Amino acid sequence: MTDLLVNVSRAQFAATVVFHMIFPSITVGLSVFLAVMYAGYVWTGKGVFLAIYRFWLRIFAVAFAIGVVSGIVLTFELGLNWAGYADAVGPILGVIISMEVVTAFFLEAGFLGIMLYGEGRVSPRVHLFATCMVALGTLLSATWIISANSWMQTPAGYTRVGGQFQAVNWTAAILNPSFIYRFPHMLLAVLISTGFLIAGTSAYYLLKGIHLDVSRRAFSLALGAISVLLPLQLYMGDTLAFAMFNFQPPKMQAVEGNWGSTNTGYNVFVVPDQAGQRNLVQVAIPCLGSIIGRDLACHTAFPGLARTPVADQPKMVFPFWGFRLMFYLSILMFAVMASSIVLRLRRRLYGTRWFHRFAVWMTPAGTLAIIGGWTTAETGRQPWVAYGLLRTVDAVSPLSPPLVVVTAASFVSLYAGLFGIFIAYYLRTVRRGPVDFGDAVRIGDRVYEPAVTGASGGQATVPPGDPAPGPGKDAA
Amino acid sequence: MTAPTPVVFAWLGMAVFSLVMYVCLDGFDLGIGMLLLLPRQGTDRKEMVEIVATAWDANESWLVLAGIALFGGFPLAYSTWLPALYVPLVAMLLALIVRGVAIEYQSQSERYDPAWGAVFAFGSLVAALCQGAIAGAVLPGIPVANRRFAGGPFTFAHPLSILTAAWLVGTYLLIGAAWLNDKTSGELQAWSKRVLRRGAAPVPGLAAAALLLGFVTGHGAPHGVSPRLSAVIAAALASGAFFWAGARATRGTADSLPFVWNELALLSVALGFAACTYPYLVPPTVTFWQAAAPATTVNVLLIGVGCCMPIVLAYNAYAYHVFRGKFVIPLPTQVVAMAPPRRMRRRSSPAATATLQASIAGVSETVTPLAWLRNVGWVAVWVVLYFFCLGAFGSVLGDRGTVAGILVLIAAMVAVWILTDRRDLVP
């Protein structure tokens, strides 16, 4: 009975957290991108920035709303399904998440109304400020949440009184050992995944040959950002993986996909048999494991999961395949980025159709890689909820299992529906395309918002009574 | 802890404050959502959704703060309340999800979409019912054994929780109508005034009945019945008076007054409920200081959250200030006076632009095998350089070399990015 309860409670949490993660993985980066675009518009008055801003705002608004409401669910699930966890870690994680709420959640929610509906009610500069505050809020939110999760991975700065954890050193608890590695990794990940979303969407327009001004600008910007961030990300990911070997050996043993400790190769495909403590299928590239371990002579083997007592082992299949999903996608993302640099230098970035098709297919790559990474982090920590201290079995709420089955099924079906609707909305918005704008027009000391280009020929909107901007007179 | 310290008391105040803020603020947008169940024409409905759209997200933040205030400050209450209230809470969360998503889809659509409108309205109704049921489910007591909830999934169902659900729905409807009265004009405003006047009779009755039942079933006030009884009677009378004043104020000229009166009525009923259970946070046995987290935690919570709270309140007030007054849908092409952009003077000649366009558009699509091989070669060279910079052959460069390599790589990427943009994109 307890097994069933733990499994359905975990399944429900996994389903709700994976669904939630899809949205921050694009909205954190999008909020930064939107702030940059609006700053570009306020700074230069170019309509192309406004067109990009307005277009992505439509997608951001809905994705952000889904991210917020699905995030609220997670906060409550900590108590609903994991009462033992809430009671034990509340005195530490409750503080970290409280700080998230007052410094980040409120900030983004408070300024979101102005960002989405404030145009025309506040000046462009105030609007830019609101947009920046939303971006800052999403970044701070990610910081606190990664800190809280990292504490569960590498608890620090605590003492245990009865069943409860108490902080003895807040700095050590918040800046816990794995936070230092995991925060930059996640930050880069969300920015890169947004980059692929924008690049893929822009590539669609380049393929169709429509909205070229807008899509070239966004395509170049997204790929440019990716090519700056991806080198850092590969380095961070590699550093984090090696740090994890010290923090949580069982997780990395499972990631490498070995049971024994003699394999110097790198496993690319494994079907593990947890009960038999062996692999049913195992495909490895010889010596690559050793080379990744910085031993070019092919003598170093990664330790296997059999070194961990069976009661403390995670289920190998999840960390292994979660990690492989992230790793294989990172190779493809690297291919996009390396090709983009060569195409850029050869002046073919906007004219190479295979590359645009590739980019369209890679639209969800970053988000999928993030889900893979989180699957590795969370399932690899099992059977602990706070690593080495609190077992998942002891954390679960004493609910009746059928009840949790019903709620888990409700969440899964609702989320499946919402996900389908969101994808349909995204595709419809992309098909409708951005509204193209002319540039802002300056007459005397006043500047007028750009008009929609088309029949009016890109003239700015000028109120009756003001002198009409004639050709050549614009931009002073 | 055996007695309440001032810090724990203050933190209880913070938790109650955020819960009250949530009920008062999200109350009006849940109420407007439920008002959509009543017949109105599409343009009015669209307007009602747009009024909610600017504020719902900020309002729901208070719910998260209230929950987290319990999680951090009173973990025992959080870990027993939530499993005890599992059914109404999960139903409320599901309702809040569909409702929030419906608002944004509705707001992105050009005209009123009846399907999303129905989702929004029913989501609001279910959320309000669940919140009311939760309010009434805690008072009769939560069975706890060994720091864990020890009841069943339907322990929450109680005559009191049914009564409070009905009361809260009624109150939210009134608050929603009062907010509409403040935000709209013309026919919609006249309609919301009618709703306010009609609701003024049944809702105070429900409130008084719920308070009475709460008094009978509640476990509060260990020092005898009389202070608790007087508090409950005072709350019932005050709420009745405030509801009445709210209905009367609809005839006046100050459009925000009915909202204020109805909020005060809600507040007095809420305080009456608090009096029924004080000082028990998990009735009938656990007081709030017994449920509190260790002193180190509550101190840090109070300092951290307390310092941020004035800023939070300030920008929330500013956001309401931006959307103050009667609601108007902004014109699609509104003129704004922007500060003169500094770089607007720099413009390239039309001839140069045309050359650039041609050079981009004119790229040949046919790729000969030789050209293709050359490109692949470039990519290969690039990949080797890349991994060299990343220190994959780390023994050559060492740790410092790796950092230097990454910096060089990033500088190169930025340079390529900027230079090609200047060359290829129309300025």
PDB file of C-alpha atoms in Angstrom, chain A residues 12 41-46 57-58 61-62 64-66 68-69 72-73 75-76 78-81 83-87 89-95 97-99 101-103 105-107 109-114 116-122 124-126 164 166-167 170 213 216-217 220-221 224-225 227-228 230-232 234-235 294 334 337-339 341-342 344-348 350-351 353 394 397-400 403-404 407 410-411 414-415 418 421-422 425 432 439-442 445-449 461-463 474-476, chain B residues 11 50 53-54 56-58 60-65 67-69 71-72 75-76 78-80 82-83 85-87 89-90 92-94 96-98 100-101 103-105 107-108 110 116 147-149 151 153 292-294 296-297 300-301 304-305 308-309 312 315-316 318-319 322-323 327-330 332-347 356-357 359-361 363-365 367 371 374-375 378-379 382-383 386-387 390-392 394-395 402-403 406 409-410 413-414 416-417 420-421 423-427:
ATOM      1  CA  GLN A  12       1.711  13.063  -9.894  1.00  0.00           C
ATOM      2  CA  TYR A  41      12.869  50.044 -29.743  1.00  0.00           C
ATOM      3  CA  VAL A  42      13.004  52.818 -27.159  1.00  0.00           C
ATOM      4  CA  TRP A  43      16.669  53.412 -27.945  1.00  0.00           C
ATOM      5  CA  THR A  44      16.503  53.474 -31.749  1.00  0.00           C
ATOM      6  CA  GLY A  45      12.811  53.928 -32.577  1.00  0.00           C
ATOM      7  CA  LYS A  46      13.038  51.131 -35.150  1.00  0.00           C
ATOM      8  CA  LEU A  57       4.515  39.154 -26.277  1.00  0.00           C
ATOM      9  CA  ARG A  58       1.475  37.238 -27.558  1.00  0.00           C
ATOM     10  CA  ALA A  61       1.510  36.194 -22.197  1.00  0.00           C
ATOM     11  CA  VAL A  62      -0.056  32.770 -22.473  1.00  0.00           C
ATOM     12  CA  PHE A  64       3.724  32.932 -18.606  1.00  0.00           C
ATOM     13  CA  ALA A  65       0.162  32.478 -17.330  1.00  0.00           C
ATOM     14  CA  ILE A  66       0.418  28.694 -17.677  1.00  0.00           C
ATOM     15  CA  VAL A  68       2.426  30.752 -13.014  1.00  0.00           C
ATOM     16  CA  VAL A  69      -0.683  28.670 -12.379  1.00  0.00           C
ATOM     17  CA  ILE A  72       1.271  27.491  -7.751  1.00  0.00           C
ATOM     18  CA  VAL A  73       0.237  23.833  -7.930  1.00  0.00           C
ATOM     19  CA  THR A  75       3.999  24.978  -4.043  1.00  0.00           C
ATOM     20  CA  PHE A  76       0.884  23.398  -2.628  1.00  0.00           C
ATOM     21  CA  LEU A  78       4.806  20.115  -1.244  1.00  0.00           C
ATOM     22  CA  GLY A  79       2.281  20.007   1.590  1.00  0.00           C
ATOM     23  CA  LEU A  80      -0.538  18.127  -0.098  1.00  0.00           C
ATOM     24  CA  ASN A  81       1.428  15.060  -1.119  1.00  0.00           C
ATOM     25  CA  ALA A  83       3.589  16.268   4.392  1.00  0.00           C
ATOM     26  CA  GLY A  84       6.596  14.509   5.949  1.00  0.00           C
ATOM     27  CA  TYR A  85       8.869  16.539   3.713  1.00  0.00           C
ATOM     28  CA  ALA A  86       7.050  19.806   4.453  1.00  0.00           C
ATOM     29  CA  ASP A  87       7.239  19.240   8.196  1.00  0.00           C
ATOM     30  CA  VAL A  89      12.417  20.798   5.679  1.00  0.00           C
ATOM     31  CA  GLY A  90       9.885  23.646   6.035  1.00  0.00           C
ATOM     32  CA  PRO A  91      12.089  25.581   8.488  1.00  0.00           C
ATOM     33  CA  ILE A  92      14.841  25.771   5.825  1.00  0.00           C
ATOM     34  CA  LEU A  93      13.212  25.526   2.409  1.00  0.00           C
ATOM     35  CA  GLY A  94      10.178  27.508   3.565  1.00  0.00           C
ATOM     36  CA  VAL A  95      12.478  30.477   4.096  1.00  0.00           C
ATOM     37  CA  ILE A  97      10.846  29.808  -1.116  1.00  0.00           C
ATOM     38  CA  SER A  98       9.367  32.677   0.917  1.00  0.00           C
ATOM     39  CA  MET A  99      12.224  34.842  -0.312  1.00  0.00           C
ATOM     40  CA  VAL A 101       7.827  34.770  -3.403  1.00  0.00           C
ATOM     41  CA  VAL A 102       8.552  38.240  -2.036  1.00  0.00           C
ATOM     42  CA  THR A 103      11.556  39.097  -4.219  1.00  0.00           C
ATOM     43  CA  PHE A 105       7.074  36.066  -7.768  1.00  0.00           C
ATOM     44  CA  PHE A 106       5.489  39.332  -6.676  1.00  0.00           C
ATOM     45  CA  LEU A 107       7.878  41.335  -8.828  1.00  0.00           C
ATOM     46  CA  ALA A 109       3.315  39.345 -11.283  1.00  0.00           C
ATOM     47  CA  GLY A 110       3.129  42.972 -10.168  1.00  0.00           C
ATOM     48  CA  PHE A 111       4.703  44.332 -13.331  1.00  0.00           C
ATOM     49  CA  LEU A 112       3.179  41.784 -15.701  1.00  0.00           C
ATOM     50  CA  GLY A 113      -0.105  43.715 -15.902  1.00  0.00           C
ATOM     51  CA  ILE A 114       1.771  46.847 -16.999  1.00  0.00           C
ATOM     52  CA  LEU A 116       0.956  43.157 -21.113  1.00  0.00           C
ATOM     53  CA  TYR A 117      -1.699  45.864 -20.955  1.00  0.00           C
ATOM     54  CA  GLY A 118       0.141  49.043 -20.057  1.00  0.00           C
ATOM     55  CA  GLU A 119       1.137  50.242 -23.540  1.00  0.00           C
ATOM     56  CA  GLY A 120      -0.610  53.553 -24.086  1.00  0.00           C
ATOM     57  CA  ARG A 121      -1.229  54.006 -20.375  1.00  0.00           C
ATOM     58  CA  VAL A 122       2.385  54.534 -19.335  1.00  0.00           C
ATOM     59  CA  PRO A 124       7.608  53.872 -23.208  1.00  0.00           C
ATOM     60  CA  ARG A 125      10.314  54.260 -20.595  1.00  0.00           C
ATOM     61  CA  VAL A 126       8.069  53.168 -17.749  1.00  0.00           C
ATOM     62  CA  GLN A 164      13.021  18.746  11.735  1.00  0.00           C
ATOM     63  CA  GLN A 166      17.042  23.823  11.387  1.00  0.00           C
ATOM     64  CA  ALA A 167      19.456  26.223   9.820  1.00  0.00           C
ATOM     65  CA  TRP A 170      21.945  30.491   6.236  1.00  0.00           C
ATOM     66  CA  ASP A 213      13.066  42.057 -41.762  1.00  0.00           C
ATOM     67  CA  ARG A 216      16.337  37.985 -40.035  1.00  0.00           C
ATOM     68  CA  ARG A 217      16.846  40.230 -37.056  1.00  0.00           C
ATOM     69  CA  SER A 220      20.575  36.453 -36.066  1.00  0.00           C
ATOM     70  CA  LEU A 221      19.997  37.548 -32.510  1.00  0.00           C
ATOM     71  CA  GLY A 224      24.254  34.938 -31.919  1.00  0.00           C
ATOM     72  CA  ALA A 225      23.173  34.497 -28.316  1.00  0.00           C
ATOM     73  CA  SER A 227      26.821  30.837 -30.050  1.00  0.00           C
ATOM     74  CA  VAL A 228      27.988  32.936 -27.114  1.00  0.00           C
ATOM     75  CA  LEU A 230      26.672  27.359 -25.705  1.00  0.00           C
ATOM     76  CA  PRO A 231      30.471  27.261 -25.098  1.00  0.00           C
ATOM     77  CA  LEU A 232      29.851  28.330 -21.518  1.00  0.00           C
ATOM     78  CA  LEU A 234      29.182  22.834 -22.346  1.00  0.00           C
ATOM     79  CA  TYR A 235      31.871  23.849 -19.893  1.00  0.00           C
ATOM     80  CA  ARG A 294      40.600  13.032 -19.215  1.00  0.00           C
ATOM     81  CA  PHE A 334      26.130  22.299 -31.089  1.00  0.00           C
ATOM     82  CA  MET A 337      25.540  26.629 -33.567  1.00  0.00           C
ATOM     83  CA  ALA A 338      28.730  25.575 -35.383  1.00  0.00           C
ATOM     84  CA  SER A 339      26.943  25.658 -38.744  1.00  0.00           C
ATOM     85  CA  ILE A 341      28.965  30.493 -37.392  1.00  0.00           C
ATOM     86  CA  VAL A 342      30.313  29.121 -40.660  1.00  0.00           C
ATOM     87  CA  ARG A 344      27.377  33.649 -40.997  1.00  0.00           C
ATOM     88  CA  LEU A 345      30.974  34.128 -42.059  1.00  0.00           C
ATOM     89  CA  ARG A 346      30.164  32.872 -45.555  1.00  0.00           C
ATOM     90  CA  ARG A 347      27.176  35.260 -45.747  1.00  0.00           C
ATOM     91  CA  ARG A 348      24.654  32.457 -46.177  1.00  0.00           C
ATOM     92  CA  TYR A 350      19.620  33.905 -44.406  1.00  0.00           C
ATOM     93  CA  GLY A 351      19.741  31.966 -47.659  1.00  0.00           C
ATOM     94  CA  ARG A 353      17.266  26.374 -46.766  1.00  0.00           C
ATOM     95  CA  ASP A 394       9.149   8.929   4.873  1.00  0.00           C
ATOM     96  CA  SER A 397       1.495  12.258   2.984  1.00  0.00           C
ATOM     97  CA  PRO A 398      -0.735   9.634   4.615  1.00  0.00           C
ATOM     98  CA  LEU A 399      -3.438   9.841   1.947  1.00  0.00           C
ATOM     99  CA  SER A 400      -5.585   7.086   0.556  1.00  0.00           C
ATOM    100  CA  LEU A 403      -7.569   9.448  -4.044  1.00  0.00           C
ATOM    101  CA  VAL A 404      -4.074  10.276  -5.287  1.00  0.00           C
ATOM    102  CA  THR A 407      -6.038  13.498  -8.681  1.00  0.00           C
ATOM    103  CA  SER A 410      -7.038  14.671 -13.324  1.00  0.00           C
ATOM    104  CA  PHE A 411      -3.779  16.606 -13.485  1.00  0.00           C
ATOM    105  CA  LEU A 414      -5.993  18.534 -17.775  1.00  0.00           C
ATOM    106  CA  TYR A 415      -2.334  19.205 -18.542  1.00  0.00           C
ATOM    107  CA  LEU A 418      -3.696  22.510 -21.920  1.00  0.00           C
ATOM    108  CA  ILE A 421      -4.174  23.941 -26.729  1.00  0.00           C
ATOM    109  CA  PHE A 422      -0.944  25.836 -26.124  1.00  0.00           C
ATOM    110  CA  TYR A 425      -2.168  28.544 -30.066  1.00  0.00           C
ATOM    111  CA  ARG A 432      -0.715  34.740 -38.370  1.00  0.00           C
ATOM    112  CA  ASP A 439      10.008  53.234 -37.828  1.00  0.00           C
ATOM    113  CA  ALA A 440       9.047  55.782 -35.227  1.00  0.00           C
ATOM    114  CA  VAL A 441       8.795  59.265 -36.638  1.00  0.00           C
ATOM    115  CA  ARG A 442      10.169  62.384 -35.082  1.00  0.00           C
ATOM    116  CA  ASP A 445      10.686  67.442 -30.320  1.00  0.00           C
ATOM    117  CA  ARG A 446       7.963  64.797 -30.358  1.00  0.00           C
ATOM    118  CA  VAL A 447       8.302  61.238 -31.508  1.00  0.00           C
ATOM    119  CA  TYR A 448       5.347  59.255 -32.738  1.00  0.00           C
ATOM    120  CA  GLU A 449       4.796  55.552 -32.431  1.00  0.00           C
ATOM    121  CA  THR A 461       0.416  57.782 -36.386  1.00  0.00           C
ATOM    122  CA  VAL A 462       0.117  61.512 -36.075  1.00  0.00           C
ATOM    123  CA  PRO A 463      -2.817  63.069 -34.280  1.00  0.00           C
ATOM    124  CA  ASP A 474      11.196  62.156 -40.767  1.00  0.00           C
ATOM    125  CA  ALA A 475      13.940  61.386 -38.352  1.00  0.00           C
ATOM    126  CA  ALA A 476      14.981  65.028 -38.337  1.00  0.00           C
TER     127      ALA A 476
ATOM    128  CA  TRP B  11       4.736  36.022  11.691  1.00  0.00           C
ATOM    129  CA  GLU B  50     -10.158  42.600 -19.538  1.00  0.00           C
ATOM    130  CA  ALA B  53      -6.710  40.397 -16.871  1.00  0.00           C
ATOM    131  CA  THR B  54      -4.649  43.342 -15.614  1.00  0.00           C
ATOM    132  CA  TRP B  56      -5.354  38.474 -11.479  1.00  0.00           C
ATOM    133  CA  ASP B  57      -1.733  37.363 -11.546  1.00  0.00           C
ATOM    134  CA  ALA B  58      -0.601  39.852  -8.911  1.00  0.00           C
ATOM    135  CA  GLU B  60      -2.867  35.258  -6.825  1.00  0.00           C
ATOM    136  CA  SER B  61       0.646  35.967  -5.555  1.00  0.00           C
ATOM    137  CA  TRP B  62      -0.901  36.595  -2.141  1.00  0.00           C
ATOM    138  CA  LEU B  63      -2.246  33.057  -2.089  1.00  0.00           C
ATOM    139  CA  VAL B  64       1.247  31.724  -2.718  1.00  0.00           C
ATOM    140  CA  LEU B  65       2.661  33.933   0.028  1.00  0.00           C
ATOM    141  CA  GLY B  67       0.784  29.140   1.682  1.00  0.00           C
ATOM    142  CA  ILE B  68       4.519  29.631   1.929  1.00  0.00           C
ATOM    143  CA  ALA B  69       4.179  31.619   5.155  1.00  0.00           C
ATOM    144  CA  PHE B  71       5.242  26.185   5.008  1.00  0.00           C
ATOM    145  CA  GLY B  72       8.178  28.132   6.428  1.00  0.00           C
ATOM    146  CA  PRO B  75       5.396  23.631   9.001  1.00  0.00           C
ATOM    147  CA  LEU B  76       3.226  21.478  11.258  1.00  0.00           C
ATOM    148  CA  TYR B  78       1.142  23.188   6.520  1.00  0.00           C
ATOM    149  CA  SER B  79       1.796  19.458   6.678  1.00  0.00           C
ATOM    150  CA  THR B  80      -1.500  18.631   8.424  1.00  0.00           C
ATOM    151  CA  LEU B  82      -3.020  20.381   3.298  1.00  0.00           C
ATOM    152  CA  PRO B  83      -3.517  16.595   3.394  1.00  0.00           C
ATOM    153  CA  LEU B  85      -7.968  19.603   2.754  1.00  0.00           C
ATOM    154  CA  TYR B  86      -6.659  17.526  -0.150  1.00  0.00           C
ATOM    155  CA  VAL B  87      -9.929  17.247  -2.081  1.00  0.00           C
ATOM    156  CA  LEU B  89      -7.479  22.178  -2.424  1.00  0.00           C
ATOM    157  CA  VAL B  90      -6.739  20.077  -5.499  1.00  0.00           C
ATOM    158  CA  MET B  92      -9.318  24.680  -6.263  1.00  0.00           C
ATOM    159  CA  LEU B  93      -5.891  24.403  -7.902  1.00  0.00           C
ATOM    160  CA  LEU B  94      -7.363  22.749 -10.997  1.00  0.00           C
ATOM    161  CA  LEU B  96      -7.397  28.264 -10.721  1.00  0.00           C
ATOM    162  CA  ILE B  97      -5.312  26.750 -13.540  1.00  0.00           C
ATOM    163  CA  VAL B  98      -8.083  26.643 -16.130  1.00  0.00           C
ATOM    164  CA  GLY B 100      -5.964  31.785 -15.297  1.00  0.00           C
ATOM    165  CA  VAL B 101      -5.245  30.243 -18.676  1.00  0.00           C
ATOM    166  CA  ILE B 103      -8.179  34.811 -18.980  1.00  0.00           C
ATOM    167  CA  GLU B 104      -5.026  35.058 -21.090  1.00  0.00           C
ATOM    168  CA  TYR B 105      -6.475  33.232 -24.100  1.00  0.00           C
ATOM    169  CA  SER B 107      -7.494  38.497 -23.660  1.00  0.00           C
ATOM    170  CA  GLN B 108      -5.413  37.517 -26.726  1.00  0.00           C
ATOM    171  CA  GLU B 110     -10.009  39.781 -30.786  1.00  0.00           C
ATOM    172  CA  TRP B 116     -13.045  30.422 -22.760  1.00  0.00           C
ATOM    173  CA  ARG B 147       2.440  15.060  13.638  1.00  0.00           C
ATOM    174  CA  ARG B 148       0.467  13.669  10.653  1.00  0.00           C
ATOM    175  CA  PHE B 149      -3.091  14.060   9.449  1.00  0.00           C
ATOM    176  CA  GLY B 151      -8.480  11.500   8.896  1.00  0.00           C
ATOM    177  CA  PRO B 153     -10.377  12.240   2.246  1.00  0.00           C
ATOM    178  CA  ALA B 292       5.751  27.243  14.721  1.00  0.00           C
ATOM    179  CA  ALA B 293       9.140  26.584  13.155  1.00  0.00           C
ATOM    180  CA  PRO B 294      12.322  27.058  15.247  1.00  0.00           C
ATOM    181  CA  THR B 296      16.086  30.907  13.734  1.00  0.00           C
ATOM    182  CA  THR B 297      13.643  30.293  10.903  1.00  0.00           C
ATOM    183  CA  VAL B 300      14.889  35.194   9.277  1.00  0.00           C
ATOM    184  CA  LEU B 301      11.438  34.985   7.711  1.00  0.00           C
ATOM    185  CA  GLY B 304      13.546  38.923   4.988  1.00  0.00           C
ATOM    186  CA  VAL B 305       9.875  39.098   4.133  1.00  0.00           C
ATOM    187  CA  CYS B 308      10.620  43.280   1.169  1.00  0.00           C
ATOM    188  CA  MET B 309       6.977  43.839   2.027  1.00  0.00           C
ATOM    189  CA  VAL B 312       6.026  44.733  -2.716  1.00  0.00           C
ATOM    190  CA  TYR B 315       4.729  48.402  -6.693  1.00  0.00           C
ATOM    191  CA  ASN B 316       1.460  46.536  -6.347  1.00  0.00           C
ATOM    192  CA  TYR B 318       1.571  51.420  -8.466  1.00  0.00           C
ATOM    193  CA  ALA B 319       0.215  48.701 -10.766  1.00  0.00           C
ATOM    194  CA  VAL B 322      -1.684  52.648 -13.623  1.00  0.00           C
ATOM    195  CA  PHE B 323      -5.064  51.047 -14.324  1.00  0.00           C
ATOM    196  CA  PHE B 327     -11.814  50.892 -17.725  1.00  0.00           C
ATOM    197  CA  VAL B 328     -11.128  51.878 -21.329  1.00  0.00           C
ATOM    198  CA  ILE B 329      -9.857  49.566 -24.033  1.00  0.00           C
ATOM    199  CA  PRO B 330      -6.745  51.335 -25.343  1.00  0.00           C
ATOM    200  CA  PRO B 332      -5.029  50.122 -31.308  1.00  0.00           C
ATOM    201  CA  THR B 333      -2.820  52.941 -32.602  1.00  0.00           C
ATOM    202  CA  GLN B 334      -2.295  55.249 -29.715  1.00  0.00           C
ATOM    203  CA  VAL B 335       0.135  58.091 -30.046  1.00  0.00           C
ATOM    204  CA  VAL B 336       2.817  58.243 -27.430  1.00  0.00           C
ATOM    205  CA  ALA B 337       5.341  60.978 -26.990  1.00  0.00           C
ATOM    206  CA  MET B 338       8.627  59.094 -26.738  1.00  0.00           C
ATOM    207  CA  ALA B 339      11.844  60.693 -25.675  1.00  0.00           C
ATOM    208  CA  PRO B 340      13.820  61.359 -28.849  1.00  0.00           C
ATOM    209  CA  PRO B 341      15.770  58.186 -29.621  1.00  0.00           C
ATOM    210  CA  ARG B 342      19.458  59.012 -29.620  1.00  0.00           C
ATOM    211  CA  ARG B 343      20.487  56.920 -32.553  1.00  0.00           C
ATOM    212  CA  MET B 344      17.660  57.813 -34.882  1.00  0.00           C
ATOM    213  CA  ARG B 345      19.838  60.224 -36.784  1.00  0.00           C
ATOM    214  CA  ARG B 346      22.091  57.503 -38.122  1.00  0.00           C
ATOM    215  CA  ARG B 347      20.565  56.344 -41.356  1.00  0.00           C
ATOM    216  CA  LEU B 356      22.650  44.898 -49.027  1.00  0.00           C
ATOM    217  CA  GLN B 357      19.222  43.454 -49.783  1.00  0.00           C
ATOM    218  CA  SER B 359      23.536  40.617 -51.691  1.00  0.00           C
ATOM    219  CA  ILE B 360      21.451  38.661 -49.181  1.00  0.00           C
ATOM    220  CA  ALA B 361      18.674  37.657 -51.530  1.00  0.00           C
ATOM    221  CA  VAL B 363      22.760  33.883 -52.615  1.00  0.00           C
ATOM    222  CA  SER B 364      22.775  30.882 -54.907  1.00  0.00           C
ATOM    223  CA  GLU B 365      20.686  27.933 -53.735  1.00  0.00           C
ATOM    224  CA  VAL B 367      25.446  23.708 -53.792  1.00  0.00           C
ATOM    225  CA  ALA B 371      31.441  23.670 -52.094  1.00  0.00           C
ATOM    226  CA  ARG B 374      34.542  22.843 -48.248  1.00  0.00           C
ATOM    227  CA  ASN B 375      31.759  23.903 -45.863  1.00  0.00           C
ATOM    228  CA  TRP B 378      35.208  24.588 -42.216  1.00  0.00           C
ATOM    229  CA  VAL B 379      32.792  23.170 -39.659  1.00  0.00           C
ATOM    230  CA  TRP B 382      35.797  25.107 -36.190  1.00  0.00           C
ATOM    231  CA  VAL B 383      34.799  22.166 -33.961  1.00  0.00           C
ATOM    232  CA  TYR B 386      36.199  25.021 -30.223  1.00  0.00           C
ATOM    233  CA  PHE B 387      37.076  21.990 -28.139  1.00  0.00           C
ATOM    234  CA  LEU B 390      37.116  24.491 -24.024  1.00  0.00           C
ATOM    235  CA  GLY B 391      40.040  22.526 -22.673  1.00  0.00           C
ATOM    236  CA  ALA B 392      38.888  19.121 -23.827  1.00  0.00           C
ATOM    237  CA  GLY B 394      42.944  20.048 -20.891  1.00  0.00           C
ATOM    238  CA  SER B 395      46.327  18.563 -20.088  1.00  0.00           C
ATOM    239  CA  THR B 402      40.578  26.568 -20.145  1.00  0.00           C
ATOM    240  CA  VAL B 403      39.158  29.744 -18.676  1.00  0.00           C
ATOM    241  CA  ILE B 406      36.447  30.125 -23.074  1.00  0.00           C
ATOM    242  CA  LEU B 409      35.884  31.824 -27.704  1.00  0.00           C
ATOM    243  CA  ILE B 410      33.154  34.099 -26.384  1.00  0.00           C
ATOM    244  CA  MET B 413      31.584  34.694 -31.084  1.00  0.00           C
ATOM    245  CA  VAL B 414      30.528  38.201 -30.138  1.00  0.00           C
ATOM    246  CA  VAL B 416      31.483  37.426 -35.517  1.00  0.00           C
ATOM    247  CA  TRP B 417      27.937  38.144 -34.449  1.00  0.00           C
ATOM    248  CA  THR B 420      28.128  40.001 -39.675  1.00  0.00           C
ATOM    249  CA  ASP B 421      25.040  41.808 -38.377  1.00  0.00           C
ATOM    250  CA  ARG B 423      27.333  43.755 -42.780  1.00  0.00           C
ATOM    251  CA  ASP B 424      24.133  41.792 -43.497  1.00  0.00           C
ATOM    252  CA  LEU B 425      21.211  43.411 -41.723  1.00  0.00           C
ATOM    253  CA  VAL B 426      19.536  46.524 -43.008  1.00  0.00           C
ATOM    254  CA  PRO B 427      20.417  49.196 -40.485  1.00  0.00           C
TER     255      PRO B 427
END
